[in-house]
Short mmCIF file of C-alpha atoms and ligand atoms in Angstrom, two decimals:
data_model
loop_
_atom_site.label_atom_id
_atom_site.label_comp_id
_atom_site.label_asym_id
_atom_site.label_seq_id
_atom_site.Cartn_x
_atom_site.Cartn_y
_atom_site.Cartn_z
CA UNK B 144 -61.86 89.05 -110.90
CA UNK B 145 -63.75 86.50 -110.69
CA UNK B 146 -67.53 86.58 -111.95
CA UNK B 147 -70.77 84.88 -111.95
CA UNK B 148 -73.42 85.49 -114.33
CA UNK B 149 -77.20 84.28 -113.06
CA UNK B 150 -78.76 83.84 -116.69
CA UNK B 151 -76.82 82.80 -120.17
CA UNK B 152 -79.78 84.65 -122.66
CA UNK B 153 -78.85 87.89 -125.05
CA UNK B 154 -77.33 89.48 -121.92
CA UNK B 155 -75.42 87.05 -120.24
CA UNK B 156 -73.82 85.60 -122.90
CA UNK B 157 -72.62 88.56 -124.51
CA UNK B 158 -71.48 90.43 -120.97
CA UNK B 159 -69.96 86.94 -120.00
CA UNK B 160 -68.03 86.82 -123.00
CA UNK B 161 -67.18 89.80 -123.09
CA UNK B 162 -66.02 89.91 -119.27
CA UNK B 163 -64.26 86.95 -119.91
CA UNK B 164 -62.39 88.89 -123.39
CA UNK B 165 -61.55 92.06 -120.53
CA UNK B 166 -59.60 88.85 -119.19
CA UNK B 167 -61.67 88.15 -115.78
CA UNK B 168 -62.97 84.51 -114.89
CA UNK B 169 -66.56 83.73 -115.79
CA UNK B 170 -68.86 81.32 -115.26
CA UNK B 171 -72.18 82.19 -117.16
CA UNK B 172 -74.84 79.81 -115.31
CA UNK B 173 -78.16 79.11 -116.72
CA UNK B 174 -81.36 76.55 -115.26
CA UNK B 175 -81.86 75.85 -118.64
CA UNK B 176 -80.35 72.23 -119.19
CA UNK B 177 -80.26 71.85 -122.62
CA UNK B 178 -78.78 75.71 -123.51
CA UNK B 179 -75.51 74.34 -121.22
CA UNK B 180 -75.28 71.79 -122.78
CA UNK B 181 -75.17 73.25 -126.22
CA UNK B 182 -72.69 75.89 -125.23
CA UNK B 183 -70.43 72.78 -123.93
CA UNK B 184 -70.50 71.39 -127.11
CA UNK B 185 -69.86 74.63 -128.90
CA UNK B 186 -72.69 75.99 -130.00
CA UNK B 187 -74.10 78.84 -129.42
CA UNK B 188 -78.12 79.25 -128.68
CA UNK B 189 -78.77 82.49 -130.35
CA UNK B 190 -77.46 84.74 -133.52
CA UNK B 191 -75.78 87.38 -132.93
CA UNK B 192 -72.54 88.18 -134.65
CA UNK B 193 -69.28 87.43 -133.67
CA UNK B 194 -70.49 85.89 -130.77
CA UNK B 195 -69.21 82.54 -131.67
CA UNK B 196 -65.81 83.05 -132.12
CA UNK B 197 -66.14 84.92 -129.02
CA UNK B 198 -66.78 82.40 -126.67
CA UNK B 199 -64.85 80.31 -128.25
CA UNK B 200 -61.44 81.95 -127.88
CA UNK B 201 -62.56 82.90 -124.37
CA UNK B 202 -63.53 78.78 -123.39
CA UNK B 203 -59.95 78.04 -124.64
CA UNK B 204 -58.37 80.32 -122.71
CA UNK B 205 -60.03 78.87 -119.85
CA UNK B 206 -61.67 81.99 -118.89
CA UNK B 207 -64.90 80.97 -119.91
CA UNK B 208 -67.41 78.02 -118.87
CA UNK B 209 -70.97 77.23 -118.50
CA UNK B 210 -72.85 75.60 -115.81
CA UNK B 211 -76.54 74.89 -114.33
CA UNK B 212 -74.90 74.83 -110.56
CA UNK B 213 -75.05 77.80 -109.31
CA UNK B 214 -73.68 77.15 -106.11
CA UNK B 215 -70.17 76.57 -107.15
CA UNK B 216 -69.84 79.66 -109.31
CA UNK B 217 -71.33 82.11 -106.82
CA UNK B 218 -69.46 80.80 -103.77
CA UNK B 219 -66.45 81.39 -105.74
CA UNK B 220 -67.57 84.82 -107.26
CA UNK B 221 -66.00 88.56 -106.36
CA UNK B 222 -69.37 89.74 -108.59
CA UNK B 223 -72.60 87.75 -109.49
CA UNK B 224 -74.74 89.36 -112.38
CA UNK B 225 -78.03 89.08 -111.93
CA UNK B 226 -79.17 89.19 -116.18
CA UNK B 227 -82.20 87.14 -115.84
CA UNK B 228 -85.21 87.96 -117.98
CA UNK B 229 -87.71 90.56 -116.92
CA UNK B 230 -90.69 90.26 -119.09
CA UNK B 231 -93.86 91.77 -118.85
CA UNK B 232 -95.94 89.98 -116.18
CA UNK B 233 -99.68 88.83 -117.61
CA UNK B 234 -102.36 91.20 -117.96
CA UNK B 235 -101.10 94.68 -116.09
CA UNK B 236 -97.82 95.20 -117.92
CA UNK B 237 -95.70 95.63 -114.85
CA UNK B 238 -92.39 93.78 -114.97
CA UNK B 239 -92.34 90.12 -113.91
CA UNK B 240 -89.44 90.02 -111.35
CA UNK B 241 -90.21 86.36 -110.04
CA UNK B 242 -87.40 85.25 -111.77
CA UNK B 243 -84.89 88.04 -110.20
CA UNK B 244 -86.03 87.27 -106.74
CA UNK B 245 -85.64 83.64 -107.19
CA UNK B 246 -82.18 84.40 -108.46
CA UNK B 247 -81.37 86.43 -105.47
CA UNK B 248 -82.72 83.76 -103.23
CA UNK B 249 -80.49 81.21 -104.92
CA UNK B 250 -77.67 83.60 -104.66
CA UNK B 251 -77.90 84.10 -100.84
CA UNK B 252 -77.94 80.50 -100.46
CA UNK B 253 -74.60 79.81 -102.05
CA UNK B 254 -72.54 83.50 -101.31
CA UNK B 255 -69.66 83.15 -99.16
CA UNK B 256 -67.08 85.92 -98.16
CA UNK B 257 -67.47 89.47 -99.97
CA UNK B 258 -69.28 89.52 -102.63
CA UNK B 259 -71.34 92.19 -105.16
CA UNK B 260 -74.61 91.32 -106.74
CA UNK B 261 -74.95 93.14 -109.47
CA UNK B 262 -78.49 93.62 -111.22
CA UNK B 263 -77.68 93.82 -115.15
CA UNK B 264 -81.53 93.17 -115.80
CA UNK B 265 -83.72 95.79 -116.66
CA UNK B 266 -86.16 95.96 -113.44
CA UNK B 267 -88.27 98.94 -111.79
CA UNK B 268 -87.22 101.42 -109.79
CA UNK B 269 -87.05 99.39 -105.80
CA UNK B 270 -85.66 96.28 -107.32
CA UNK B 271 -82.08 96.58 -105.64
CA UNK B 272 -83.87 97.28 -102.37
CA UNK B 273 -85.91 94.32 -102.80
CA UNK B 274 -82.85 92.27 -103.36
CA UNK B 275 -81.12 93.00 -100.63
CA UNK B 276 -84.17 92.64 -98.40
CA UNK B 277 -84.58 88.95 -100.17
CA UNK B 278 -81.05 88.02 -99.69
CA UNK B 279 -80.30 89.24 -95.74
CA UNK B 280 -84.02 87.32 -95.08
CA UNK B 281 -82.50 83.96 -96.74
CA UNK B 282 -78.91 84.41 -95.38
CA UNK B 283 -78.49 87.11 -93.07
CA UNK B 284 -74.65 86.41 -92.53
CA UNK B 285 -74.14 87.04 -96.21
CA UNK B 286 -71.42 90.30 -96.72
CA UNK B 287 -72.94 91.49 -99.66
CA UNK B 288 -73.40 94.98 -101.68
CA UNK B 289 -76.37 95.04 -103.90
CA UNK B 290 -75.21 97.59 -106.69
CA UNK B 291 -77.45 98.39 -109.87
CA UNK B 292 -76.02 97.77 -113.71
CA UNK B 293 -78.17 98.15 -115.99
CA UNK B 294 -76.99 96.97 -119.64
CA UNK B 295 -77.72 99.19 -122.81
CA UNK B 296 -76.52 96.65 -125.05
CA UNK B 297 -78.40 96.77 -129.14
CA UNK B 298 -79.22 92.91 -130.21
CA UNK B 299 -77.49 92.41 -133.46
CA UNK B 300 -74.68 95.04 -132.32
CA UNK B 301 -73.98 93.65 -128.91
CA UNK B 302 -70.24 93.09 -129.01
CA UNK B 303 -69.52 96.37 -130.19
CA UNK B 304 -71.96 97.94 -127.53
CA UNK B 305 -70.67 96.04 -124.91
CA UNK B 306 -66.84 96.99 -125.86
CA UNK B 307 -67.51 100.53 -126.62
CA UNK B 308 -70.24 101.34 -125.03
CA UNK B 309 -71.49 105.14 -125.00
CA UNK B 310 -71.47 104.82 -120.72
CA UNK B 311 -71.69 102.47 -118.25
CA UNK B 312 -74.02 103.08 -115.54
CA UNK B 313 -72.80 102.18 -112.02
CA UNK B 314 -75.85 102.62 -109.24
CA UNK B 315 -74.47 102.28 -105.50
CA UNK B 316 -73.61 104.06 -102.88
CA UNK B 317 -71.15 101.67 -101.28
CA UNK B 318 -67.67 101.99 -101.63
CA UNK B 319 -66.64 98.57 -101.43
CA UNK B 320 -68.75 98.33 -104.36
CA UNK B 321 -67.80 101.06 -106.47
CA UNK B 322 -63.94 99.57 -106.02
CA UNK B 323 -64.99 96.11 -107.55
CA UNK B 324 -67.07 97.10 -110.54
CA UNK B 325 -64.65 99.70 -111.41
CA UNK B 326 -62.15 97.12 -111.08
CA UNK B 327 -64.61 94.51 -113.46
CA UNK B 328 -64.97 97.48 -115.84
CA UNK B 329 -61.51 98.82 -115.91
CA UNK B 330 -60.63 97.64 -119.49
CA UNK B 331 -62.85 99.48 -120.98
CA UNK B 332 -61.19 102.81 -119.84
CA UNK B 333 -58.99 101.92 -122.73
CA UNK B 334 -61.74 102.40 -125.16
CA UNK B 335 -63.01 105.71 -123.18
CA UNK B 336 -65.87 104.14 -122.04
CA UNK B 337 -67.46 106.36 -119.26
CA UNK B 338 -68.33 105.11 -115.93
CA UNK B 339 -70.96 107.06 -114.65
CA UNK B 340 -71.39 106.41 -110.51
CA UNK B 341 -74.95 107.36 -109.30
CA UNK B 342 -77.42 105.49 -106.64
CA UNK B 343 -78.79 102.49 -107.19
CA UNK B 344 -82.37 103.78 -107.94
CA UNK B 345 -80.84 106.77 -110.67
CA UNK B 346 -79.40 103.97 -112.38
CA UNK B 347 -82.20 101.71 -112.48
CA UNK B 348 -84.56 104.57 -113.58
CA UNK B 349 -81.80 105.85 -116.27
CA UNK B 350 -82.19 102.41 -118.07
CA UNK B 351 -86.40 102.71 -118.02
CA UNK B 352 -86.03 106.45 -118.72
CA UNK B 353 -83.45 105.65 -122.27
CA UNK B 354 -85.58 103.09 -123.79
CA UNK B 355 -89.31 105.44 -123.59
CA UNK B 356 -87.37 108.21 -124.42
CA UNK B 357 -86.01 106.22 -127.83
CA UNK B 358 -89.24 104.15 -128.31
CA UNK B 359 -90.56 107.96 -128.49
CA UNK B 360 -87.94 109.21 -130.84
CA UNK B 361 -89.02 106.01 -133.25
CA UNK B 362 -92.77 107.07 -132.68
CA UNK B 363 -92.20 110.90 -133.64
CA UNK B 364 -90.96 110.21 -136.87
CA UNK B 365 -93.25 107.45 -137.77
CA UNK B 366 -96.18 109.94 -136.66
CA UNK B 367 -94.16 112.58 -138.76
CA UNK B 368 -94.09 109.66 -141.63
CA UNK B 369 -97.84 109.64 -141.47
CA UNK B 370 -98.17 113.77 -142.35
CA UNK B 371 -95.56 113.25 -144.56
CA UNK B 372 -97.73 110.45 -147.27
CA UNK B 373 -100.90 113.32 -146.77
CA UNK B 374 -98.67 116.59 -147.50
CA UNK B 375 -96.68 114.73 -150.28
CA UNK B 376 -93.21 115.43 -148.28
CA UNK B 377 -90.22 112.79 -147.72
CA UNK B 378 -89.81 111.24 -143.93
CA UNK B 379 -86.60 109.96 -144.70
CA UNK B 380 -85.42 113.91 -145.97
CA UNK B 381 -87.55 115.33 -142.93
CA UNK B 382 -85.40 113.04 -140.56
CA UNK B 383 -82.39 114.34 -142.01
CA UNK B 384 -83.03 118.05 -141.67
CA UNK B 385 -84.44 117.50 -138.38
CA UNK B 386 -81.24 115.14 -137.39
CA UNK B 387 -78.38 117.26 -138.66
CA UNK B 388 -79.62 119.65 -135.56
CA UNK B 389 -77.17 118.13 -132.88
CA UNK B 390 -79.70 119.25 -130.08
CA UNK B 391 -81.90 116.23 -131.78
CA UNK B 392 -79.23 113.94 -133.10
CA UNK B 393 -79.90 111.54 -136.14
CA UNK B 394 -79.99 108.14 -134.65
CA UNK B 395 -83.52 106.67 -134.15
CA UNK B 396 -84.93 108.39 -136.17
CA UNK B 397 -85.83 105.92 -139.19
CA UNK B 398 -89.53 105.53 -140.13
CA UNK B 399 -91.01 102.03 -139.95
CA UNK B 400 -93.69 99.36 -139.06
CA UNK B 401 -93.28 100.65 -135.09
CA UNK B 402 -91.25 99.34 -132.11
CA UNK B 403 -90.65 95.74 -131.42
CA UNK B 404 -88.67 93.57 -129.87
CA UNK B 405 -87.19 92.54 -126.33
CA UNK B 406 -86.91 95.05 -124.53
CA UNK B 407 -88.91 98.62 -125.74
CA UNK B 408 -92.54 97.09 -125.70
CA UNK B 409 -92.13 95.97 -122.31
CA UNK B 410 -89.77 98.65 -120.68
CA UNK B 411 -92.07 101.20 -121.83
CA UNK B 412 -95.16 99.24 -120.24
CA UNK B 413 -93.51 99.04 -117.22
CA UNK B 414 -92.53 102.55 -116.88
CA UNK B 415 -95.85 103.50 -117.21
CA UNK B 416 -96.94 101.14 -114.00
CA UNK B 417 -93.66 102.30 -112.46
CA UNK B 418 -94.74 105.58 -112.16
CA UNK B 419 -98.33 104.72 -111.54
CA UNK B 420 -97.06 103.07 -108.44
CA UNK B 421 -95.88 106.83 -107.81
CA UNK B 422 -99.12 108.42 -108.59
CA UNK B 423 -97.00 110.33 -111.67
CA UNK B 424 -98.81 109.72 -114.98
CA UNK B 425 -96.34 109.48 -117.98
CA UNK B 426 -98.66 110.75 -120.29
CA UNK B 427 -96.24 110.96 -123.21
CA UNK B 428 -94.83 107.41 -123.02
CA UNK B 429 -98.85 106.47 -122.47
CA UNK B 430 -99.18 108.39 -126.33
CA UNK B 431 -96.21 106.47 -127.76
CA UNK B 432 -97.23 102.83 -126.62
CA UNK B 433 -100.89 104.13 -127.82
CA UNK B 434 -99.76 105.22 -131.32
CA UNK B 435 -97.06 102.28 -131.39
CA UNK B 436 -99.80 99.43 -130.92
CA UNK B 437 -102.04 100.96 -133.14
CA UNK B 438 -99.27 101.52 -135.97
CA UNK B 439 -98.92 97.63 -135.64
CA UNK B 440 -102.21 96.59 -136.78
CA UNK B 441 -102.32 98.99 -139.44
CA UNK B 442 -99.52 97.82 -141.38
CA UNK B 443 -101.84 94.91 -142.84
CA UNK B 444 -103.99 97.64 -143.60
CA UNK B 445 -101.29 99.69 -145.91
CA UNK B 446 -100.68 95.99 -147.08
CA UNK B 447 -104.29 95.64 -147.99
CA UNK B 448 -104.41 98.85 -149.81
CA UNK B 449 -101.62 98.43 -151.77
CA UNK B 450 -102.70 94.89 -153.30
CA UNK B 451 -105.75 96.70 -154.42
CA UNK B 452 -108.24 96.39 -151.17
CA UNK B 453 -109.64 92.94 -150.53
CA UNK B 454 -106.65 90.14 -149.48
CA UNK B 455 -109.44 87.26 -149.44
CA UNK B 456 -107.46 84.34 -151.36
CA UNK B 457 -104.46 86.32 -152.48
CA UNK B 458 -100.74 85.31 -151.38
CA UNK B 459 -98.79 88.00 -149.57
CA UNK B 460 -94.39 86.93 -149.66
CA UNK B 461 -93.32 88.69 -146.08
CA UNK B 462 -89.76 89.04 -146.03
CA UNK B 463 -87.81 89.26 -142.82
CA UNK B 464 -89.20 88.20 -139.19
CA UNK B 465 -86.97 89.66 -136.46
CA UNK B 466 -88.12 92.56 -134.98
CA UNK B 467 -84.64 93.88 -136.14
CA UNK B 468 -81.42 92.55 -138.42
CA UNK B 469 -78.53 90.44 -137.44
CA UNK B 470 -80.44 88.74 -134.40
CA UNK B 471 -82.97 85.68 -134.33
CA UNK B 472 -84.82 87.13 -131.80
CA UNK B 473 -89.15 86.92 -132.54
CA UNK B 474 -89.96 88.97 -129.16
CA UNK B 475 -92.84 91.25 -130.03
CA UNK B 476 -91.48 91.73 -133.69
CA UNK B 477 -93.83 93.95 -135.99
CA UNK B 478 -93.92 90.90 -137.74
CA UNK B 479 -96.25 89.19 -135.70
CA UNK B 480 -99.35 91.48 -135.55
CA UNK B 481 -98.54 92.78 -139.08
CA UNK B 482 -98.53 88.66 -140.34
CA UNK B 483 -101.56 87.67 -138.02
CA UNK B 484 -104.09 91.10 -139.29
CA UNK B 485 -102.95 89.46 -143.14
CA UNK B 486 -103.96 85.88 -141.94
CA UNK B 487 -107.10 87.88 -140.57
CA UNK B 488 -107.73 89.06 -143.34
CA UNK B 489 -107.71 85.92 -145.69
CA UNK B 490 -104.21 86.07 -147.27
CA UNK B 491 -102.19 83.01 -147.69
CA UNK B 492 -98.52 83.89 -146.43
CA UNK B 493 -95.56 82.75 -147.38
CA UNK B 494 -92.47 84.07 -145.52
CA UNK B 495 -88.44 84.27 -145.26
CA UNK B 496 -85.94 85.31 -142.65
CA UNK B 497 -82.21 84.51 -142.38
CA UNK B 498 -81.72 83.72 -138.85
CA UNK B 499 -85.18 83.72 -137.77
CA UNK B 500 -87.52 80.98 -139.12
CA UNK B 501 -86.92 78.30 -136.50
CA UNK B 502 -88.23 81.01 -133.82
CA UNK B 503 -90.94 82.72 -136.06
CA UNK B 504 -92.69 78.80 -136.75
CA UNK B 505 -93.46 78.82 -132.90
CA UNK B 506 -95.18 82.37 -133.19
CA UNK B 507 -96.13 81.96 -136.71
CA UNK B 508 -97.17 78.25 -136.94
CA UNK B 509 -100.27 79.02 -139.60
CA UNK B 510 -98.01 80.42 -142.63
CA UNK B 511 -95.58 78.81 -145.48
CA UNK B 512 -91.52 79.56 -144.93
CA UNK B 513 -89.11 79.43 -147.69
CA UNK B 514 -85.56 78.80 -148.04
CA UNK B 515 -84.68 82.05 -150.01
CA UNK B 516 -86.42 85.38 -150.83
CA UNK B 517 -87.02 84.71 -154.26
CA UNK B 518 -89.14 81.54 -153.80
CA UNK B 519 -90.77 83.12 -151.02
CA UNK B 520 -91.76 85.90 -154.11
CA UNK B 521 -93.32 83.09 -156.54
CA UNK B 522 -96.55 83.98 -157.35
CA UNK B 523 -97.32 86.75 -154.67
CA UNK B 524 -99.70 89.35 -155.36
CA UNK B 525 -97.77 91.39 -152.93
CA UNK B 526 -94.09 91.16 -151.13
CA UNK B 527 -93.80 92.89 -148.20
CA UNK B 528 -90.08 93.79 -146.43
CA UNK B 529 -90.40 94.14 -142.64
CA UNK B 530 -87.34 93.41 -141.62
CA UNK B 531 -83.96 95.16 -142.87
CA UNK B 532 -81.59 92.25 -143.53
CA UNK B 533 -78.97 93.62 -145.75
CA UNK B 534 -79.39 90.49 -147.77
CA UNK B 535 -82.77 92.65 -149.20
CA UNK B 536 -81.17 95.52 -150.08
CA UNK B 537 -79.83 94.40 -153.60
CA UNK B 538 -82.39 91.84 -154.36
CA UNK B 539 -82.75 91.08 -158.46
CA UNK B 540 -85.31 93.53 -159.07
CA UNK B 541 -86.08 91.91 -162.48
CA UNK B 542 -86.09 88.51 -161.11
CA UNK B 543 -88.53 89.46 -158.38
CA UNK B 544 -90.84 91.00 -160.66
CA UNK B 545 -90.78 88.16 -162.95
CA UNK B 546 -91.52 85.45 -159.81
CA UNK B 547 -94.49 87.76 -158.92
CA UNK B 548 -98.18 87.45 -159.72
CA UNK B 549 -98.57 91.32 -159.40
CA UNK B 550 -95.50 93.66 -158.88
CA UNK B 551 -96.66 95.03 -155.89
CA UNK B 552 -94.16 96.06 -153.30
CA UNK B 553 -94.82 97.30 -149.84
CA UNK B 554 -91.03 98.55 -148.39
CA UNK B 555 -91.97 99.01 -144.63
CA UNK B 556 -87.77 99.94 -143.83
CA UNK B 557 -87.89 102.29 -146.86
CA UNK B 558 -84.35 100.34 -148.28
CA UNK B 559 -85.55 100.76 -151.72
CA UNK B 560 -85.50 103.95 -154.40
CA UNK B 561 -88.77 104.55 -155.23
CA UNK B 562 -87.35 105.48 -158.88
CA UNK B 563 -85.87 102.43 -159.23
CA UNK B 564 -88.47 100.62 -158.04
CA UNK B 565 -91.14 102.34 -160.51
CA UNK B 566 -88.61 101.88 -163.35
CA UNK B 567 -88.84 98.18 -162.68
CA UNK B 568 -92.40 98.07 -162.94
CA UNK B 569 -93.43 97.72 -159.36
CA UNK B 570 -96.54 99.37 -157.70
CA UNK B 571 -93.92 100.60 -154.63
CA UNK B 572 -95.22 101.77 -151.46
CA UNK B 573 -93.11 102.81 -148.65
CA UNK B 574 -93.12 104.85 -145.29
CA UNK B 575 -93.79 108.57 -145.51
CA UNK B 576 -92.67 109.08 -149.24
CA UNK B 577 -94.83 109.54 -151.62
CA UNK B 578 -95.88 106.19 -153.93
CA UNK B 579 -94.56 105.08 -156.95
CA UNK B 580 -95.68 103.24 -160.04
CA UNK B 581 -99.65 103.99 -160.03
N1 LIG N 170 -82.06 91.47 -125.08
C1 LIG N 170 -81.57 92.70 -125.06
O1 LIG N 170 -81.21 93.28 -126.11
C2 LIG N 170 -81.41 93.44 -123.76
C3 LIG N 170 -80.68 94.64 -123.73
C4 LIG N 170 -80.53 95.31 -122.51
C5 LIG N 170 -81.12 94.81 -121.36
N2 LIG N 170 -81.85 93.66 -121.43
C6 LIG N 170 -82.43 93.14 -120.18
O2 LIG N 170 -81.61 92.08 -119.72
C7 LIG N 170 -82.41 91.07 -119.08
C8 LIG N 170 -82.17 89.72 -119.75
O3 LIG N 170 -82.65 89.81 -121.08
P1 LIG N 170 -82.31 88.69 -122.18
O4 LIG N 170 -82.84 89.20 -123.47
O5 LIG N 170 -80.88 88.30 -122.07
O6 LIG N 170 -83.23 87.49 -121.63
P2 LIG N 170 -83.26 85.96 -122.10
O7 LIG N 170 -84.65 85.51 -121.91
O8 LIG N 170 -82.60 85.83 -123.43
O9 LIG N 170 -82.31 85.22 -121.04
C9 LIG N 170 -82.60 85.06 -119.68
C10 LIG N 170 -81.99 83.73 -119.23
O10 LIG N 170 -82.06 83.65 -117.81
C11 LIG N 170 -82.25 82.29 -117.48
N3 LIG N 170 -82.70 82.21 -116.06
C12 LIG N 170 -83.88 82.62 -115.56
N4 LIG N 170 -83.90 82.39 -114.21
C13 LIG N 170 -82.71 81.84 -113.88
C14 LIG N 170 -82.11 81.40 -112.66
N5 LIG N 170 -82.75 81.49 -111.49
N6 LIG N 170 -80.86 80.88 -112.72
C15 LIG N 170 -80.21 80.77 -113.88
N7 LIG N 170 -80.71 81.18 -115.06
C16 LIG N 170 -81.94 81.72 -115.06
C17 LIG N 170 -83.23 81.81 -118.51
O11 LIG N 170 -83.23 80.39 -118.62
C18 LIG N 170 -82.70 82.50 -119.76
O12 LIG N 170 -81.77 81.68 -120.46
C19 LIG N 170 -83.84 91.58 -119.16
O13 LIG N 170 -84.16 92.26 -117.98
C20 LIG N 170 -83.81 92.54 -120.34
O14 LIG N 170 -84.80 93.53 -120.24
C21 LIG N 170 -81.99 92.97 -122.59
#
């Protein structure tokens, strides 16, 4: 088969390389001049692991290539993918689909013979209608199916995800369709990958309707974390006994700082309006965007506490930026609001982050970033983890202590043993356990 993919971010990489891996022909296209031009030359725009050698195997075999024409690739395509950014349009929260429509309109321009537009972005419920309107209005000759495909994919996990995914959501009706993403997808029958066929709204509202429900899973247990630190129990041993029940599954179910990142903050914003749109009000994803916003800010707050109140001229090490591990991606990370209320309230900050300090300086402009964590440590009256990179989990405890001003540790990803951490001298505070070293 041969496909196009509208939009060379997280998404379209990673399905394009992967696509091209299944062994189809892809062309990932992308406005973006300079983000071509780096994947021509090799290198590849974001972190995510395994991604490099990925594409590169996949360019060799001449399965793979890059482009800013889009013209070419689509007139060529049996399937364009449509994995443009969606983000959440200024001041109401709905999704920002001007750059899915302009996609669409580019599309229609450029489509000749059978072809299947496939929308991999995450969009509201109406989207695929609205694409098909846009593209018969620009070329009403074009012989095209409009099918939904929304992508489930975990930054920092993506290959896997993408190879072995849990299911793979198919919305459309058509048959014609059905035949060529089936075919596209067919690979992955090796690896028991489900293929779920449904319409094309289901499948758009299954992808909105996942992310609330785990952004609400996250947002239990960090409520449940809360109880926990005022009844003197243990989230993390709460989670457990709750997660061993099958009916509620373990996974998301880690206490923390609150949701971040690409795609939760603004899916579950957009649900909301989604269904306002409806006149249905969502009242429990209203609560867990509510409680997650507020959680945000009041991570300086436990930071505050725990360096003994006032932060007015003391130095606070933050270590870890991404709103999760293994990616560099800064979008909506806990990091931000959590490093900003510090700032706010007079703290100097100095920070570190393996993969992402060259994004975090555009968000973060105002604070000090170091090369490794234990310089970022040197005279802090307080460290602070945020993010999980496994290069914090077996950090030098004496070492750190000794760089410190005061051994204060605030473990927002609970990675440490509060034991361990008392028996090294620290003041340790973490998420729902009860605090060590007072
Ligand atoms: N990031 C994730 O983990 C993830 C997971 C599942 C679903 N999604 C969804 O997938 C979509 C894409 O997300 P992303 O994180 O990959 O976004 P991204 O911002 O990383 O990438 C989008 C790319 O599309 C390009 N683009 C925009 N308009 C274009 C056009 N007309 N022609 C060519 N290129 C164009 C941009 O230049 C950009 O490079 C979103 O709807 C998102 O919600 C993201």
């Amino acid at each position: 088969m041969r496909i196009a993919m509208i939009g060379t971010g997280y998404v379209g990489l990673v399905s394009g390389a992967c696509f091209a891996d299944f062994g189809h022909n892809v062309t990932c296209v992308d406005k973006d001049a300079e983000k071509i031009a780096s994947l021509e030359r090799g290198e590849i725009p974001i972190f995510e692991p395994g991604l490099d050698t990925l594409v590169e195997t996949n360019v060799k075999a001449k399965r793979l290539d890059f482009t800013t024409d889009l013209s070419v690739s689509v007139a060529e395509a049996d399937a364009v993918f449509i994995a443009v950014g969606t983000p959440s349009r200024r001041g109401d929260g709905h999704a920002d689909l001007t750059y899915v429509y302009a996609a669409a309109r580019e599309i229609a321009r450029a489509v000749s013979g059978f072809t299947v537009v496939v929308n991999k972005s995450t969009v509201p419920v109406g989207t695929g209608d609205e694409v098909e309107r846009v593209i018969r209005e620009t070329n009403p000759s074009a012989d095209v199916v409009v099918a939904s495909n929304p992508e489930f994919l975990r930054e920092g996990a993506a290959i896997r995800d993408f190879k072995f995914p849990d299911r793979i959501v198919i919305g459309t009706s058509d048959e014609r369709g059905r035949k060529v993403l089936a075919e596209i997808y067919r690979p992955l029958s090796l690896n028991q990958g489900p293929l779920m066929f449904t319409a094309r709204r289901t499948a758009e509202l299954i992808k909105y309707a996942a992310n609330a429900f785990l952004a609400t899973k996250i947002t239990f247990i960090n409520e449940i974390a809360d109880l926990s630190e005022k009844v003197g129990a243990d989230v993390q041993e709460v989670a457990r006994g709750i997660g061993l029940d099958n009916r509620i599954g373990s996974k998301f179910l880690h206490a923390g700082p609150g949701y971040g990142g690409s795609c939760f903050p603004k899916d579950t914003r957009a649900l909301i309006k989604i269904a306002q749109d409806y006149d249905v009000q969502l009242r429990i994803v209203e609560a867990v965007l509510g409680v997650n916003d507020n959680r945000k800010r009041a991570m300086a707050r436990k930071v505050a506490a725990a360096a003994g109140g006032s932060l007015r001229g003391k130095t606070i090490a933050v270590l870890g930026l991404t709103f999760k591990p293994d990616t560099d991606d800064m979008r909506e990370a806990p990091s931000i609001p959590l490093v900003t209320g510090l700032l706010d309230m007079g703290a100097k900050v100095r920070a570190h982050d393996p993969a992402g300090m060259e994004q975090a300086r555009k968000e973060l402009p105002d604070i000090e970033y170091c090369e490794d964590p234990y310089t970022c440590a040197k005279g802090a009256d307080a460290m602070v983890l945020v993010t999980e990179w496994v290069q914090y989990r077996a950090m030098d405890l004496e070492r750190l202590r000794r760089e410190m001003a005061q051994p204060v540790v605030v473990d927002l990803r609970n990675i440490y043993r509060p034991e361990e951490m008392a028996a090294h001298g620290f003041v340790y505070e973490s998420v729902g356990r009860p605090s060590k070293g007072k």
